XYZ file of C-alpha atoms in Angstrom:
777
model
C 0.000 0.000 0.000
C 1.579 3.310 -1.142
C -0.567 5.610 1.019
C -1.640 5.853 4.670
C -4.005 8.487 6.092
C -2.745 10.592 8.979
C -5.420 9.268 11.325
C -3.958 5.786 10.767
C -0.448 6.820 11.787
C 1.134 6.871 15.278
C 4.480 7.891 16.749
C 5.830 4.335 16.621
C 5.400 4.301 12.814
C 8.635 6.246 12.343
C 10.245 3.753 9.975
C 7.092 3.614 7.880
C 6.207 7.309 7.557
C 9.183 9.320 8.898
C 9.418 11.762 11.778
C 7.151 14.543 10.545
C 4.276 12.276 9.532
C 4.563 10.171 12.696
C 4.234 13.323 14.772
C 1.287 14.626 12.744
C -0.484 11.279 13.071
C 0.105 11.239 16.814
C -1.238 14.789 17.154
C -4.280 13.905 15.050
C -5.013 10.905 17.255
C -4.680 13.112 20.346
C -7.492 15.314 19.055
C -5.296 18.330 18.368
C -6.211 20.652 15.455
C -4.171 19.191 12.576
C -5.225 19.733 8.928
C -6.269 16.420 7.285
C -4.026 14.569 4.872
C -2.210 11.382 3.911
C 1.330 10.014 3.666
C 3.139 8.442 0.719
C 5.060 5.890 2.785
C 8.806 5.463 3.063
C 8.362 1.924 1.760
C 6.965 3.369 -1.463
C 10.175 5.361 -1.964
C 12.344 2.318 -1.188
C 10.386 0.113 -3.597
C 10.656 2.808 -6.276
C 14.475 3.003 -6.205
C 14.998 -0.752 -5.813
C 12.459 -2.020 -8.365
C 13.612 0.539 -10.932
C 17.214 -0.524 -10.331
C 18.627 2.934 -9.572
C 19.452 2.259 -5.918
C 23.068 1.106 -6.299
C 23.979 3.942 -8.659
C 22.207 6.411 -6.389
C 24.156 5.476 -3.261
C 27.436 5.237 -5.164
C 26.895 8.773 -6.482
C 26.690 10.247 -2.986
C 29.616 8.281 -1.526
C 31.934 11.319 -1.544
C 34.008 13.581 0.683
C 31.329 16.072 1.725
C 33.966 18.701 2.571
C 34.718 18.875 -1.185
C 32.141 21.411 -2.385
C 32.513 20.489 -6.064
C 32.021 16.789 -5.371
C 29.039 17.633 -3.183
C 27.367 19.607 -5.972
C 28.008 16.840 -8.529
C 26.602 14.175 -6.193
C 23.417 16.138 -5.666
C 22.930 16.754 -9.388
C 23.396 13.076 -10.300
C 21.068 11.826 -7.550
C 18.396 14.358 -8.496
C 18.511 13.360 -12.159
C 18.279 9.646 -11.346
C 15.096 10.088 -9.303
C 13.349 12.692 -11.457
C 14.032 10.893 -14.751
C 12.779 7.510 -13.505
C 8.987 7.109 -14.011
C 6.654 6.176 -11.157
C 4.888 2.812 -11.365
C 1.322 3.234 -12.641
C -0.258 1.714 -9.542
C 1.578 4.168 -7.291
C 0.432 7.129 -9.390
C -3.173 5.962 -9.228
C -3.152 5.431 -5.460
C -1.623 8.875 -4.741
C -4.058 10.679 -7.055
C -7.068 8.817 -5.660
C -6.055 9.838 -2.147
C -5.655 13.466 -3.240
C -9.117 13.477 -4.808
C -10.545 12.415 -1.446
C -9.307 15.653 0.120
C -11.953 18.339 -0.472
C -13.299 16.551 -3.566
C -10.036 16.877 -5.465
C -10.022 20.670 -5.523
C -7.752 21.226 -2.533
C -4.551 23.172 -2.436
C -2.166 20.936 -0.484
C 1.214 21.163 1.172
C 3.644 18.465 0.052
C 6.187 17.919 2.818
C 9.165 15.592 3.139
C 9.230 13.251 6.143
C 12.510 11.362 6.381
C 13.004 8.411 8.708
C 16.015 10.260 10.173
C 14.226 13.506 11.011
C 12.772 15.205 14.093
C 14.654 12.710 16.232
C 15.391 13.319 19.931
C 19.109 13.752 19.223
C 19.125 15.389 15.769
C 16.585 17.665 14.142
C 17.736 17.434 10.501
C 16.070 20.856 10.326
C 15.481 22.114 6.789
C 17.230 19.198 5.120
C 14.405 18.151 2.785
C 11.919 20.013 0.610
C 8.429 21.366 1.277
C 6.099 22.651 -1.433
C 3.036 24.769 -0.693
C -0.221 25.342 -2.572
C 0.141 22.287 -4.813
C -2.755 20.895 -6.879
C -3.271 17.663 -8.823
C -1.325 18.624 -11.965
C 1.927 19.067 -10.033
C 1.400 16.611 -7.197
C 3.347 13.616 -8.541
C 6.288 15.798 -9.588
C 6.406 17.376 -6.126
C 6.395 13.968 -4.444
C 9.436 12.978 -6.497
C 11.103 16.334 -5.749
C 10.730 15.526 -2.061
C 12.345 12.132 -2.630
C 15.189 13.783 -4.547
C 15.720 16.295 -1.743
C 16.963 13.391 0.378
C 20.145 13.894 -1.658
C 20.469 17.681 -1.651
C 23.929 19.031 -0.881
C 22.889 20.045 2.597
C 21.281 16.649 3.332
C 24.333 14.702 2.138
C 26.624 16.893 4.214
C 24.446 16.751 7.320
C 24.083 12.959 7.279
C 27.835 12.587 6.958
C 28.351 14.866 9.944
C 25.747 13.030 12.017
C 27.051 9.587 11.041
C 23.933 8.360 9.207
C 24.542 5.990 6.277
C 22.851 7.230 3.090
C 21.349 3.828 2.276
C 19.882 3.536 5.795
C 17.618 6.575 5.480
C 14.271 6.466 3.695
C 11.778 9.216 3.021
C 8.010 9.519 3.139
C 5.951 12.443 1.864
C 3.066 14.145 3.699
C 0.259 15.533 1.519
C -1.875 17.791 3.687
C -4.632 20.309 3.090
C -3.153 23.805 2.970
C -3.929 26.257 5.697
C -4.172 29.651 4.025
C -2.841 31.385 7.130
C -3.579 34.953 8.110
C -0.728 34.679 10.605
C 1.650 31.903 11.497
C 4.874 31.024 13.198
C 6.686 28.741 15.586
C 6.451 28.073 19.320
C 9.049 26.575 21.673
C 7.472 25.155 24.815
C 10.768 25.713 26.684
C 13.586 28.131 25.917
C 15.518 26.444 23.072
C 18.968 27.442 24.374
C 18.698 27.377 28.155
C 15.727 25.094 28.801
C 14.101 27.763 30.985
C 10.365 27.229 31.629
C 9.392 29.963 29.195
C 7.298 29.569 26.068
C 8.804 31.432 23.106
C 6.359 32.297 20.312
C 7.377 33.883 17.030
C 4.765 35.213 14.653
C 4.504 36.922 11.274
C 1.824 37.713 8.719
C 0.892 35.100 6.120
C 2.344 31.620 5.729
C 4.942 30.292 8.145
C 7.623 29.745 5.519
C 8.831 33.314 6.021
C 9.478 32.675 9.730
C 11.097 29.260 9.351
C 13.342 30.343 6.478
C 14.417 33.489 8.301
C 13.419 35.810 5.463
C 11.454 37.938 7.915
C 12.210 39.013 11.479
C 9.076 37.929 13.371
C 7.420 39.287 16.485
C 8.720 37.556 19.603
C 6.553 36.795 22.636
C 7.963 35.319 25.880
C 5.496 33.695 28.291
C 6.409 32.590 31.812
C 4.999 29.081 32.154
C 4.622 29.276 35.919
C 2.554 32.463 35.909
C 1.113 32.231 32.353
C 2.112 35.888 32.091
C 3.551 37.368 28.890
C 6.850 38.745 30.188
C 8.208 40.302 27.019
C 6.811 41.371 23.654
C 9.115 42.407 20.812
C 7.243 43.763 17.803
C 9.491 43.487 14.750
C 9.326 45.370 11.488
C 7.921 42.685 9.194
C 8.758 43.711 5.638
C 7.765 40.533 3.769
C 5.152 37.804 3.934
C 4.417 34.632 2.014
C 0.874 34.271 0.675
C -1.088 32.325 -1.913
C -1.445 34.180 -5.199
C -5.163 34.588 -5.896
C -4.803 33.965 -9.640
C -2.149 31.249 -9.954
C -2.560 29.595 -6.559
C 1.229 29.606 -6.146
C 3.019 30.697 -2.999
C 4.515 34.140 -3.568
C 6.440 36.675 -1.551
C 4.741 40.013 -1.053
C 5.653 43.190 0.777
C 3.688 43.727 3.973
C 1.587 46.909 3.719
C 3.236 49.835 5.507
C 0.337 50.074 7.952
C 0.915 46.499 9.216
C 4.706 46.236 9.234
C 5.060 47.427 12.809
C 1.699 46.131 14.002
C 1.620 43.435 16.672
C 0.652 40.087 15.089
C -0.817 38.202 18.061
C -3.440 39.335 20.547
C -3.281 38.292 24.201
C -6.140 35.877 23.561
C -4.310 34.215 20.655
C -1.165 33.909 22.763
C -3.186 32.224 25.504
C -4.661 29.731 23.017
C -1.238 28.895 21.631
C 0.185 28.477 25.132
C -2.624 26.052 25.969
C -1.846 24.037 22.829
C 1.858 24.067 23.632
C 1.256 22.803 27.161
C -1.029 20.094 25.799
C 1.401 18.821 23.191
C 4.354 18.853 25.600
C 2.305 16.912 28.141
C 1.415 14.417 25.422
C 5.041 13.829 24.409
C 6.613 14.321 27.833
C 9.377 16.647 26.636
C 9.801 20.213 25.275
C 8.469 20.724 21.754
C 9.110 22.933 18.742
C 5.654 23.576 17.254
C 4.717 25.122 13.908
C 1.264 26.740 13.980
C -1.065 28.818 11.831
C -4.152 30.927 12.456
C -6.984 31.376 9.937
C -9.752 33.623 11.210
C -10.646 32.249 14.629
C -9.132 28.799 14.005
C -5.706 27.721 15.268
C -3.952 24.794 13.545
C -0.878 22.781 14.451
C 1.257 22.052 11.397
C 4.111 20.190 13.054
C 5.631 19.329 16.425
C 9.063 17.902 17.098
C 11.385 17.605 20.093
C 13.612 20.592 20.830
C 17.037 19.124 20.080
C 19.203 21.992 21.313
C 18.640 21.918 25.090
C 21.569 20.218 26.795
C 21.447 18.566 30.200
C 23.952 21.076 31.551
C 21.793 24.009 30.586
C 18.784 22.469 32.286
C 20.583 21.699 35.541
C 20.769 25.355 36.531
C 17.358 26.430 35.242
C 14.461 27.166 37.545
C 11.459 24.866 37.917
C 12.038 22.679 34.887
C 11.461 19.512 36.850
C 11.929 17.022 34.059
C 14.669 15.330 32.126
C 15.420 16.949 28.794
C 17.164 15.170 25.963
C 20.806 16.103 25.528
C 21.478 16.755 21.882
C 24.672 18.759 21.954
C 27.762 17.085 20.572
C 30.202 19.231 22.505
C 31.591 21.060 19.477
C 34.147 23.719 20.148
C 32.800 26.164 17.612
C 31.860 28.579 20.372
C 35.472 29.506 21.052
C 36.641 31.832 18.356
C 39.960 32.224 16.637
C 40.505 35.863 17.476
C 42.736 36.522 14.507
C 40.791 34.576 11.913
C 42.062 34.700 8.343
C 43.131 37.416 5.970
C 42.743 41.086 6.665
C 40.708 40.516 9.826
C 43.750 39.473 11.834
C 44.481 42.757 13.599
C 43.750 42.722 17.308
C 41.425 45.518 18.406
C 40.006 45.940 21.900
C 36.283 45.428 22.188
C 34.531 48.766 21.993
C 31.092 50.189 21.355
C 28.017 48.227 20.381
C 27.685 48.511 16.619
C 24.438 46.604 16.202
C 21.932 44.675 18.244
C 19.702 41.778 17.341
C 18.264 38.701 18.987
C 20.633 36.429 20.884
C 19.697 33.125 19.228
C 22.587 30.786 20.076
C 24.571 31.382 23.276
C 28.251 32.141 23.644
C 30.774 34.838 22.774
C 32.893 34.778 19.603
C 35.352 37.183 18.017
C 36.799 37.278 14.540
C 36.805 39.114 11.247
C 33.381 39.682 9.698
C 32.838 37.859 6.409
C 29.958 39.527 4.618
C 28.224 36.916 2.450
C 25.561 38.171 0.051
C 25.768 35.282 -2.459
C 26.285 31.553 -2.040
C 29.395 31.624 -4.248
C 31.074 33.808 -1.587
C 31.051 31.039 1.029
C 34.542 29.877 0.099
C 36.003 33.016 1.680
C 34.722 31.965 5.126
C 37.607 30.439 7.055
C 38.029 28.923 10.500
C 37.262 31.526 13.155
C 35.505 34.008 10.865
C 32.103 35.472 11.701
C 29.582 34.980 8.891
C 27.478 38.088 8.268
C 24.578 37.458 5.900
C 20.984 38.487 5.249
C 19.752 35.044 6.272
C 21.278 31.583 6.217
C 20.084 28.718 4.053
C 20.669 24.984 4.451
C 23.318 25.172 1.710
C 25.424 27.351 4.031
C 25.809 24.697 6.757
C 29.377 23.662 5.786
C 30.533 27.286 6.078
C 28.545 27.764 9.299
C 30.478 24.888 10.804
C 33.789 26.602 9.997
C 32.674 29.930 11.415
C 33.140 31.084 14.996
C 29.842 32.983 14.918
C 26.829 33.898 12.790
C 25.111 37.265 12.286
C 21.998 37.753 10.153
C 19.933 40.744 9.078
C 16.655 38.859 9.285
C 15.189 35.975 11.272
C 14.199 35.044 14.784
C 14.666 32.293 17.367
C 13.143 29.742 15.023
C 14.909 30.724 11.796
C 17.290 28.357 10.061
C 20.269 30.356 11.334
C 19.103 30.106 14.949
C 18.243 26.407 14.921
C 21.372 25.226 13.119
C 23.695 27.522 15.086
C 22.372 26.132 18.358
C 22.837 22.599 17.120
C 26.396 23.312 15.959
C 27.204 25.161 19.187
C 28.076 28.340 17.267
C 27.134 31.698 18.850
C 24.585 33.570 16.726
C 22.839 36.935 16.645
C 19.875 37.113 14.267
C 17.505 39.857 13.153
C 20.120 42.626 13.359
C 18.399 44.513 10.539
C 21.414 45.869 8.682
C 24.607 43.966 9.535
C 25.412 43.213 5.888
C 25.271 46.924 5.119
C 26.918 48.337 8.240
C 29.774 45.888 8.742
C 32.757 45.765 6.420
C 34.333 42.586 5.145
C 37.272 41.739 7.396
C 36.213 44.117 10.182
C 37.111 42.646 13.618
C 33.929 42.151 15.662
C 32.751 40.376 18.793
C 29.266 38.894 18.980
C 27.396 37.834 22.098
C 24.840 35.150 21.338
C 23.272 35.495 24.780
C 22.627 39.216 24.737
C 22.273 39.819 21.017
C 25.064 42.395 20.671
C 27.638 42.956 17.934
C 30.547 45.005 19.204
C 33.562 46.584 17.613
C 36.899 44.818 18.066
C 38.101 41.487 19.403
C 37.468 40.091 22.892
C 40.475 38.807 24.802
C 40.947 35.098 24.090
C 40.317 34.010 27.661
C 36.956 35.813 27.691
C 35.690 34.007 24.614
C 33.795 30.951 25.674
C 31.444 28.145 24.922
C 27.693 28.681 25.208
C 27.025 30.235 28.601
C 25.475 27.283 30.408
C 28.401 25.026 29.436
C 30.918 27.489 30.885
C 29.406 27.872 34.324
C 30.664 25.885 37.313
C 28.928 22.532 37.598
C 27.443 21.653 40.981
C 25.301 18.738 42.139
C 21.706 19.034 40.954
C 19.949 21.510 43.197
C 16.618 20.892 44.901
C 13.818 21.992 42.572
C 11.546 24.540 44.235
C 8.676 26.755 43.150
C 10.067 29.521 45.369
C 13.235 30.901 43.799
C 16.385 30.826 45.912
C 18.832 33.566 44.963
C 22.142 34.744 46.391
C 23.462 38.019 47.812
C 26.687 39.373 46.267
C 28.627 42.184 47.887
C 31.576 42.447 45.504
C 31.961 41.472 41.834
C 34.957 39.292 42.702
C 32.592 36.904 44.523
C 30.421 36.316 41.441
C 32.024 33.044 40.337
C 31.692 31.494 43.779
C 28.121 32.775 44.059
C 27.177 31.282 40.686
C 28.596 27.910 41.714
C 25.860 27.630 44.348
C 23.278 26.979 41.637
C 21.231 29.961 42.829
C 18.368 31.183 40.649
C 19.978 34.604 40.329
C 21.302 37.451 42.440
C 18.763 38.931 44.824
C 21.048 41.766 45.908
C 24.180 43.208 44.316
C 25.371 46.264 46.226
C 26.770 49.183 44.203
C 28.156 50.930 47.293
C 30.908 48.337 47.707
C 32.102 49.106 44.177
C 32.044 52.835 44.933
C 33.686 52.600 48.356
C 36.519 50.547 46.865
C 37.484 53.573 44.755
C 38.824 55.230 47.936
C 37.082 58.503 47.111
C 33.592 59.827 47.493
C 31.637 59.826 44.220
C 31.957 63.614 43.942
C 35.729 63.553 44.463
C 36.236 60.635 42.089
C 34.209 62.395 39.377
C 36.148 65.634 39.924
C 39.492 63.813 39.637
C 38.721 61.322 36.878
C 35.581 62.515 35.107
C 32.019 61.285 34.765
C 32.915 58.698 32.126
C 35.375 56.946 34.434
C 32.797 56.772 37.234
C 30.140 55.297 34.956
C 32.638 52.786 33.584
C 33.581 51.600 37.090
C 29.925 50.780 37.797
C 29.374 49.182 34.389
C 32.388 46.907 34.738
C 31.522 45.923 38.301
C 27.924 44.992 37.475
C 28.893 43.431 34.152
C 31.180 40.886 35.798
C 28.315 39.568 37.934
C 25.701 39.796 35.162
C 27.984 37.796 32.851
C 28.526 35.064 35.428
C 24.798 34.601 36.012
C 23.366 35.285 32.564
C 20.492 34.738 31.791
C 19.550 34.420 35.474
C 18.452 37.808 36.916
C 20.837 40.074 38.811
C 19.088 42.620 41.031
C 21.332 45.662 41.502
C 20.659 48.110 44.330
C 21.514 51.735 43.692
C 23.883 53.518 46.076
C 23.037 53.022 49.747
C 25.890 53.851 52.111
C 25.557 55.986 55.279
C 27.523 59.209 55.569
C 29.946 57.822 58.173
C 31.281 55.393 55.582
C 31.762 58.173 53.029
C 33.481 60.380 55.633
C 36.353 57.870 55.743
C 37.090 58.353 52.041
C 39.103 61.014 50.257
C 36.727 63.939 49.886
C 34.697 62.759 52.881
C 35.213 65.994 54.730
C 32.357 67.473 52.732
C 29.924 64.838 54.021
C 27.390 65.934 56.679
C 28.024 64.940 60.282
C 25.096 62.882 61.560
C 24.408 61.592 65.068
C 22.830 58.405 63.682
C 23.775 57.962 59.998
C 21.489 54.928 59.705
C 18.549 57.330 60.047
C 20.117 59.986 57.873
C 21.248 60.948 54.396
C 21.331 57.558 52.635
C 19.456 55.390 50.154
C 17.020 56.961 47.736
C 16.942 60.215 49.713
C 20.658 60.728 48.997
C 20.180 59.781 45.345
C 17.291 62.211 44.894
C 19.232 64.883 46.784
C 22.279 64.481 44.530
C 20.677 63.964 41.099
C 23.888 64.756 39.195
C 25.612 61.761 40.770
C 22.504 59.574 40.667
C 22.066 60.154 36.939
C 25.517 58.632 36.364
C 24.440 55.434 38.139
C 21.360 55.325 35.924
C 23.519 55.989 32.854
C 25.502 52.883 33.812
C 22.278 50.861 33.768
C 21.365 52.271 30.360
C 24.729 51.211 28.953
C 24.402 47.741 30.443
C 21.018 47.332 28.753
C 22.460 48.597 25.473
C 25.199 45.987 25.805
C 22.527 43.304 26.044
C 22.467 42.649 29.790
C 18.715 42.255 29.969
C 19.090 40.162 33.119
C 19.979 43.266 35.154
C 17.213 44.608 37.408
C 17.258 47.990 39.187
C 16.367 48.260 42.877
C 15.888 51.527 44.787
C 16.757 51.423 48.524
C 15.141 53.007 51.580
C 12.024 54.312 49.838
C 9.160 55.500 52.041
C 6.268 55.998 49.667
C 5.042 56.328 46.085
C 6.436 59.850 45.799
C 9.980 58.493 46.230
C 9.237 55.757 43.714
C 7.768 58.076 41.075
C 10.663 60.533 41.307
C 13.189 57.704 40.953
C 11.256 56.132 38.080
C 11.143 59.466 36.235
C 14.908 59.881 36.563
C 15.360 56.328 35.308
C 13.279 57.207 32.269
C 15.191 60.453 31.758
C 18.384 58.398 31.616
C 17.026 56.450 28.658
C 15.860 53.322 30.495
C 12.279 52.337 29.664
C 10.599 51.310 32.952
C 7.933 49.477 30.943
C 10.519 47.177 29.356
C 13.065 46.783 32.163
C 12.440 45.175 35.541
C 12.768 47.525 38.507
C 11.578 47.647 42.068
C 12.152 48.823 45.617
C 13.498 47.790 48.981
C 10.928 47.490 51.766
C 13.007 48.629 54.750
C 10.729 50.991 56.638
C 7.270 50.564 58.146
C 6.193 53.464 55.909
C 7.119 51.552 52.751
C 5.378 48.394 53.966
C 2.201 50.296 54.812
C 2.117 52.224 51.518
C 3.260 49.432 49.194
C -0.074 49.386 47.338
C 0.515 52.869 45.973
C 4.011 51.821 44.920
C 2.543 48.836 43.079
C 0.225 51.235 41.284
C 3.284 53.351 40.392
C 4.582 50.437 38.338
C 7.132 48.502 40.392
C 7.847 44.936 39.272
C 9.089 43.684 42.624
C 9.474 44.572 46.300
C 12.391 43.177 48.309
C 12.552 43.100 52.107
C 15.666 44.431 53.778
C 15.034 42.839 57.164
C 18.054 44.403 58.878
C 16.667 47.895 58.451
C 12.994 46.928 58.638
C 13.600 45.389 62.052
C 15.539 48.305 63.476
C 13.030 50.870 62.257
C 10.028 48.838 63.436
C 11.423 48.085 66.898
C 13.330 51.389 67.365
C 16.548 49.403 67.787
C 19.854 50.625 66.382
C 21.243 47.430 64.908
C 24.797 48.656 65.604
C 24.123 49.462 69.278
C 25.331 46.659 71.533
C 23.282 47.995 74.472
C 20.015 46.999 72.806
C 21.220 44.009 70.778
C 19.073 41.641 72.820
C 15.914 43.449 71.674
C 16.747 43.109 67.991
C 14.600 40.296 66.489
C 13.736 39.887 62.792
C 11.070 37.342 63.789
C 9.202 39.799 66.025
C 5.423 39.576 65.347
C 5.333 43.218 64.266
C 8.054 42.662 61.660
C 6.356 39.513 60.399
C 3.004 41.317 60.198
C 4.528 43.995 57.975
C 6.184 41.388 55.754
C 3.048 39.225 55.498
C 0.741 42.101 54.633
C 3.185 43.382 52.016
C 3.368 39.974 50.327
C -0.421 39.759 50.238
C -0.813 43.236 48.734
C 1.883 42.611 46.133
C 0.329 39.305 45.097
C -2.982 41.079 44.522
C -1.203 43.462 42.140
C 0.948 40.876 40.363
C 4.153 42.232 41.912
C 6.839 39.776 42.988
C 8.292 39.805 46.499
C 11.650 38.733 47.828
C 13.907 39.030 50.840
C 17.596 39.897 50.711
C 18.358 40.558 54.382
C 20.341 38.132 56.528
C 17.126 36.824 58.093
C 16.361 35.073 54.806
C 18.931 32.433 55.762
C 17.116 31.473 58.988
C 14.909 28.333 58.780
C 12.119 29.992 60.814
C 11.995 32.945 58.441
C 12.131 30.644 55.395
C 9.131 28.706 56.680
C 7.164 31.901 57.319
C 7.986 33.388 53.905
C 7.151 30.250 51.909
C 3.853 29.831 53.739
C 3.023 33.488 53.005
C 3.809 33.026 49.295
C 7.009 35.026 48.809
C 8.381 34.814 45.254
C 12.057 34.428 46.131
C 14.516 34.279 48.999
C 18.052 35.600 48.609
C 20.631 34.118 50.942
C 24.303 34.594 51.685
C 26.626 32.503 49.516
C 27.364 29.899 52.185
C 23.671 29.466 53.028
C 22.166 29.003 49.547
C 22.150 25.207 49.471
C 20.716 24.964 53.011
C 17.976 27.436 52.119
C 17.173 25.464 48.945
C 16.648 22.322 50.999
C 14.614 24.175 53.623
C 12.378 25.739 50.971
C 11.824 22.346 49.368
C 10.957 20.814 52.758
C 8.401 23.538 53.541
C 6.835 23.359 50.066
C 6.478 19.585 50.307
C 4.894 19.897 53.756
C 2.383 22.417 52.414
C 1.502 20.062 49.565
C 1.034 17.148 51.939
C -1.076 19.212 54.322
C -3.328 20.251 51.444
C -4.213 16.651 50.536
C -4.440 15.096 53.983
């Protein structure tokens, strides 16, 4: 039998119908919205080549050195001719056409899609290796089926199988024939982050058919949804210049320009995102592992066009990610493409220190790489790409894979997280930045550049060799698997030099990074340092200090507190004679009141944050200390905005250290804060009227006093009502009694001292398990 219908196919039919068809059959059987269709089986292809007698010549033709580009091209051409020039048996033609005529009475436009038996596997995606044809009708159907068979021997497919160790004669190919979905909007969805394995759903969307998104010819909108909260955390609306649509007259798939009025319009509504998220959760639950889903929307109907395992999440990246709670298939081969040859080849060899950010795009494959830019605008220019070069191109195609393997990094003008460049770069372990917009026009051939595939930046010059590294999660210290908890456990960092040790704890991020320790280490008050060295030097000191910690933890969040040192500490520095003399500096000119009172200095701190964001450190969060009320918060937020930091896009919040701030937190929530963090040292002393540095009243100091706990509990409740996260970064967060109280109250995260992180993780897990048991007993 040459044909099987999708509703007859299941996931264990891989050898019969290939990976794509097996998945579509499984989804159909699960009741998910899959367009109807049938499969020309892999056995039909095998019978065709064997019974016609072309099999031996076919496999001999592709038995070549795939690194030889001329031999590769000749092998493809010979294999293609053998298949296309050999006629189909009459009975096979009849069976395929009869099946087609059963789809919408023979008038349907169909998609004809390759489905190889080595495809969409748990350990290799074979992404983009075989052909797909859209909007096909009866006259062209048989030719397109044979084109799909022939695509098993395209240059890219031959090369890829050789690299993956698959014998050419061991791989068969089926063909899916499926009713076309004439999509208004379409795209791809990852049910977990494809690089880090984080529990975030990534959706990319564009107008028209999904081919534009998958090929990378358009930079799609990007939507990031937190799976735990079901909240859309980030929306990036791209300029979508092109779309693929069905031509009304010819029925062919054509590329059209998106009307000006829709280019910068958001593709997906909140309701559509919610429906896609529900489908993603359902399909991942069905398969039991993260999925890469192609989808399309027509009117009010959502369709699933394909689902396959995400093959680019490694075990090491999952081990440090929050709340994943499941084993994820390790597909990485440990390539060393992420470490760049700083000198590269040719004119790009000059060493130049890394400087300003030249361009920004989407960090699509993690890691840092330096090398000379090789601007590729035509396929015949690929030969100039040498080991250690950075390919710069409008978008990659499967034919570019051999050159991509040689490169230290990839930069594209177009494309998103699900483009060919992104998927293949992640699988090769090559850092990539996609969707830069204009890299091929702005970068010169041979220009030394450094790309950061985590943060999406392209910078001038070459990074020092020791700073170039493998994808981020592979470079971090490995520790025993941490206890998995719903409550995040973060770490406090006082100095940047402690970042590596802090990261080794497996913490979910940094709950408190203190700027004042960076400033105090300068030996001068901020005003004196600025007078002696200039504003630029002061900003750079803060940038470099924060950057070291943000790098070590990326993409885990790093919460940075703006300057909060009492005047007695500044009086000990050079220039400290100008500081006011205060009887009790803890109650004096510090925290946000100092920042608002010295706006010229404060604006330089905020300028440092702006530069960090421009450099791609989107894991940095801003925290204002010692606020009392919404007026403090609004003034600080306005200055943040004046500095060029968008408070709607960046995460920022406040310290809850005074009874006033705890009692007025609702108005601060309404002012737009994203989080509130308890500083229990100060909150306790101000609530109990106890100077925490006064030994005469030390016995009265108690962070677990009912009054302190009442303020903390009520703040958590209010913040939860407003969707604002809460955390604790004071020393009390390391005490088991406080941990139990906070978890029971529903705090979002607890930040502990470095030495206490693992103990707090275990204590949080114990309390959470007890709460679960109590709820079912």
